[in-house]
Structure formats: C-alpha cells, structure tokens
CSV table of C-alpha atoms in Angstrom, one decimal:
chain,number,residue,atom,x,y,z
B,20,MET,CA,-57.4,153.0,-67.8
B,21,ASN,CA,-54.0,151.3,-68.1
B,22,VAL,CA,-53.8,148.1,-70.0
B,23,ILE,CA,-51.0,145.7,-69.2
B,24,ARG,CA,-50.0,143.7,-72.2
B,25,LYS,CA,-49.3,140.1,-71.4
B,26,GLU,CA,-46.1,138.8,-73.0
B,27,GLU,CA,-46.7,135.5,-74.7
B,28,ILE,CA,-44.8,132.5,-73.3
B,29,TYR,CA,-43.5,130.0,-75.9
B,30,THR,CA,-42.5,126.4,-75.5
B,31,ILE,CA,-40.3,124.0,-77.3
B,32,GLU,CA,-43.3,122.9,-79.4
B,33,ASP,CA,-43.4,126.4,-80.9
B,34,VAL,CA,-39.7,126.2,-81.9
B,35,TYR,CA,-40.3,122.8,-83.5
B,36,ALA,CA,-43.3,124.3,-85.4
B,37,LEU,CA,-41.2,127.0,-87.1
B,38,PRO,CA,-41.1,126.8,-90.9
B,39,ASP,CA,-38.3,124.6,-92.4
B,40,GLY,CA,-35.0,126.4,-92.4
B,41,GLU,CA,-35.9,128.9,-89.7
B,42,ARG,CA,-33.8,128.5,-86.5
B,43,ALA,CA,-34.5,129.9,-83.1
B,44,GLU,CA,-33.6,129.3,-79.5
B,45,LEU,CA,-36.0,129.5,-76.5
B,46,ILE,CA,-34.9,131.0,-73.2
B,47,ASP,CA,-37.4,131.4,-70.4
B,48,GLY,CA,-40.3,131.1,-72.8
B,49,LYS,CA,-39.0,133.8,-75.2
B,50,ILE,CA,-38.1,133.0,-78.8
B,51,TYR,CA,-34.8,134.3,-80.2
B,52,TYR,CA,-34.4,133.9,-83.9
B,53,MET,CA,-31.0,133.0,-85.3
B,54,ALA,CA,-29.3,134.5,-88.4
B,55,PRO,CA,-27.5,132.0,-90.6
B,56,PRO,CA,-23.8,131.9,-89.6
B,57,ASN,CA,-21.1,133.2,-92.0
B,58,THR,CA,-18.1,131.3,-93.4
B,59,LYS,CA,-15.7,132.5,-90.7
B,60,HIS,CA,-18.1,131.4,-88.0
B,61,GLN,CA,-18.5,128.0,-89.4
B,62,THR,CA,-14.7,127.6,-90.0
B,63,LEU,CA,-14.1,128.3,-86.3
B,64,VAL,CA,-16.8,125.9,-85.3
B,65,MET,CA,-15.4,123.1,-87.4
B,66,ASP,CA,-11.8,123.7,-86.4
B,67,LEU,CA,-12.5,123.8,-82.7
B,68,SER,CA,-14.8,120.8,-82.9
B,69,TYR,CA,-12.1,118.8,-84.7
B,70,GLN,CA,-9.4,119.7,-82.1
B,71,ILE,CA,-11.7,118.7,-79.2
B,72,LYS,CA,-12.9,115.5,-80.9
B,73,ASP,CA,-9.3,114.5,-81.8
B,74,TYR,CA,-8.1,115.0,-78.2
B,75,ILE,CA,-11.0,112.9,-76.8
B,76,LYS,CA,-10.5,110.2,-79.4
B,77,TYR,CA,-6.7,109.9,-78.8
B,78,ASN,CA,-7.1,109.9,-75.1
B,79,LYS,CA,-9.9,107.4,-75.1
B,80,GLY,CA,-12.2,109.9,-73.4
B,81,GLU,CA,-15.8,109.5,-72.5
B,82,CYS,CA,-17.1,112.9,-73.8
B,83,SER,CA,-18.9,113.6,-77.0
B,84,VAL,CA,-18.7,116.7,-79.2
B,85,PHE,CA,-21.6,118.2,-81.1
B,86,PRO,CA,-21.5,121.2,-83.3
B,87,ALA,CA,-24.7,123.2,-84.0
B,88,PRO,CA,-27.4,122.6,-84.9
B,89,PHE,CA,-27.7,120.4,-81.8
B,90,ALA,CA,-30.6,120.6,-79.4
B,91,VAL,CA,-29.8,121.3,-75.7
B,92,PHE,CA,-32.7,121.2,-73.3
B,93,LEU,CA,-31.1,123.0,-70.4
B,94,ASN,CA,-33.6,122.1,-67.7
B,95,GLU,CA,-36.7,120.1,-67.0
B,96,ASN,CA,-39.2,122.5,-68.3
B,97,ASP,CA,-40.3,123.1,-71.9
B,98,LYS,CA,-39.3,126.8,-71.9
B,99,ASN,CA,-35.5,126.5,-72.6
B,100,TYR,CA,-34.0,125.2,-75.8
B,101,VAL,CA,-30.6,126.3,-77.1
B,102,GLU,CA,-28.3,125.3,-79.9
B,103,PRO,CA,-24.8,126.1,-78.8
B,104,ASP,CA,-22.1,126.4,-81.5
B,105,ILE,CA,-20.2,123.5,-79.8
B,106,SER,CA,-21.4,121.3,-76.9
B,107,VAL,CA,-19.2,118.8,-75.1
B,108,ILE,CA,-21.2,116.3,-73.1
B,109,CYS,CA,-19.4,113.8,-70.7
B,110,ASP,CA,-22.4,112.3,-69.1
B,111,GLN,CA,-23.7,110.0,-71.8
B,112,SER,CA,-27.0,109.5,-69.9
B,113,LYS,CA,-28.0,113.0,-70.9
B,114,LEU,CA,-28.0,112.1,-74.6
B,115,THR,CA,-31.1,111.1,-76.4
B,116,ASP,CA,-32.1,110.9,-80.1
B,117,LYS,CA,-33.4,114.5,-79.8
B,118,GLY,CA,-30.2,116.0,-78.2
B,119,CYS,CA,-28.9,116.7,-74.7
B,120,ASN,CA,-31.2,116.8,-71.6
B,121,GLY,CA,-29.5,119.0,-69.1
B,122,ALA,CA,-26.4,121.1,-69.1
B,123,PRO,CA,-23.4,120.1,-71.3
B,124,ASP,CA,-20.0,120.1,-69.5
B,125,TRP,CA,-18.5,122.6,-71.9
B,126,ILE,CA,-20.1,125.0,-74.3
B,127,ILE,CA,-18.4,127.2,-76.9
B,128,GLU,CA,-20.2,130.1,-78.6
B,129,ILE,CA,-18.7,131.9,-81.6
B,130,VAL,CA,-19.9,135.5,-81.4
B,131,SER,CA,-21.7,136.9,-84.5
B,132,PRO,CA,-22.6,140.6,-84.8
B,133,SER,CA,-26.3,139.6,-84.2
B,134,SER,CA,-25.5,137.4,-81.2
B,135,LYS,CA,-23.3,139.6,-78.9
B,136,ARG,CA,-26.0,140.4,-76.4
B,137,MET,CA,-27.2,136.8,-76.3
B,138,ASP,CA,-23.8,135.2,-75.9
B,139,TYR,CA,-22.2,137.7,-73.5
B,140,LEU,CA,-25.2,138.2,-71.3
B,141,ILE,CA,-28.3,136.1,-71.6
B,142,LYS,CA,-26.6,132.7,-72.3
B,143,LEU,CA,-23.8,133.4,-69.9
B,144,PHE,CA,-26.2,133.5,-66.9
B,145,LYS,CA,-28.4,130.8,-68.3
B,146,TYR,CA,-25.5,128.4,-68.8
B,147,ARG,CA,-24.0,129.1,-65.4
B,148,ASN,CA,-27.4,128.6,-63.6
B,149,ALA,CA,-28.1,125.4,-65.6
B,150,GLY,CA,-24.8,123.7,-64.4
B,151,VAL,CA,-22.5,124.1,-67.4
B,152,LYS,CA,-18.9,123.7,-66.0
B,153,GLU,CA,-17.1,125.8,-68.6
B,154,TYR,CA,-18.2,128.4,-71.2
B,155,TRP,CA,-16.0,129.9,-73.9
B,156,ILE,CA,-17.0,132.9,-75.9
B,157,VAL,CA,-14.9,133.2,-79.1
B,158,ASP,CA,-15.0,136.7,-80.5
B,159,SER,CA,-13.3,136.9,-83.9
B,160,GLU,CA,-13.9,140.7,-84.3
B,161,LYS,CA,-11.8,141.2,-81.1
B,162,ASP,CA,-9.5,138.2,-81.6
B,163,ARG,CA,-10.4,137.2,-78.1
B,164,ILE,CA,-11.5,134.1,-76.2
B,165,THR,CA,-13.2,134.6,-72.9
B,166,VAL,CA,-13.2,131.5,-70.7
B,167,TYR,CA,-15.7,131.2,-67.8
B,168,ASN,CA,-14.8,128.3,-65.6
B,169,PHE,CA,-17.9,128.0,-63.4
B,170,VAL,CA,-16.5,125.2,-61.3
B,171,HIS,CA,-13.6,127.4,-60.1
B,172,ASP,CA,-15.5,130.7,-60.5
B,173,THR,CA,-12.8,132.2,-62.7
B,174,ILE,CA,-12.8,134.3,-65.9
B,175,GLU,CA,-9.7,134.4,-68.1
B,176,GLU,CA,-9.2,136.2,-71.4
B,177,TYR,CA,-6.9,135.0,-74.2
B,178,ALA,CA,-5.9,136.4,-77.6
B,179,PHE,CA,-6.1,134.4,-80.8
B,180,GLY,CA,-2.9,132.5,-81.2
B,181,ASP,CA,-2.6,131.8,-77.4
B,182,ASP,CA,-2.8,128.3,-76.0
B,183,VAL,CA,-6.2,128.3,-74.2
B,184,PRO,CA,-6.4,125.6,-71.6
B,185,ALA,CA,-9.6,123.5,-71.4
B,186,GLY,CA,-10.7,123.5,-67.8
B,187,ILE,CA,-12.5,120.1,-68.0
B,188,TYR,CA,-9.2,118.4,-69.1
B,189,GLU,CA,-5.9,118.8,-67.2
B,190,ASP,CA,-3.5,118.5,-70.2
B,191,PHE,CA,-5.4,119.9,-73.1
B,192,SER,CA,-5.2,123.4,-74.6
B,193,ILE,CA,-6.4,124.8,-77.9
B,194,LYS,CA,-4.8,127.4,-80.1
B,195,VAL,CA,-7.6,129.5,-81.7
B,196,SER,CA,-6.5,131.2,-84.8
B,197,ASP,CA,-8.2,133.6,-87.1
B,198,MET,CA,-8.9,131.8,-90.4
C-alpha cells in the first residue's frame, strides 16, 4: 500500500509565531528560513537604500524605501509573506503599520550563498506574477547586477561599477560597487 504524505501548508500566523530572532519567508504556504546576513550584504543594502532614498527626497518623489526586515504580503491570501532586502513602494495606499499589502514597484535582493535558488528562481517568478514592476538581483560573488524589468519584459546584466538605470525612474541610475 502506497501512502501519500501530505505536505503541511503554513500561513502568515505560523511565521509570526516563530521564536524571537528567527526569520523566515512564506511562499505558497511553504516556510523558508533565512540565515542572518553578513556584513557585505548589509553594507550593500544600506548603500543602495540611501542612494534610492536620496534620489526620491531630492526629486520630491512619492515613493518610499524600506530595507529588510520589512513585511511584504504579496497577494490577498495568507500563504505569501516575504522580506525583500529593499522594497520601493510608490502607491502609499499599500502601506500599513504591518508592511506592504501587494507588490512593491521595485524590489532589490542581495544574493547570499544560502539564498541563490530563492532569489534567482522562486522569488523571480513570485515577484513577476504578483505585479512587481522591476526586480534587481545583486550578486557580489559575481560582481553582477541582473535587472528584470517586468513592465517592458527585458533582462539586462551589469557589472559592479556600471551605471545601472532604474526602470521606474527616467533619469536615475545607481553605481553598485563592491565594498
């Protein structure tokens, strides 16, 4: 007799019930535990966040920038909860005290050795299907930035040190450098 094991489906409540200090994301009811980021990762997050925030501030933009940990509830159900490294949200009605309800306009993920599969595959498709306009994957091991512009259906690759244009703004580019 064959026994089919039923995979447990988790919800956002399960993520919130994790012990203090333990971080995880929830995609399609499956929990993905997150390793603490290293110094290089956090330096990139802060540098990129500041560049984006400064651009928005000096241009009196409407968007908000949130570095992780910041809760993003990608769709209406309770089976998807992510914490992108950087989220840029231009529709202020999506913001609540708990985080962002719906897709941010622009997401940046900094690849860690433990997050490659998640960032390059699982999140790529999840973000595209949720309505994210632009998704950057910053890979410091390869000194490469991969830019997915879902609005124009393009993929561009840049090296660290290149000017990388932000698709959601016409006149803004970022120079990502290895710290």
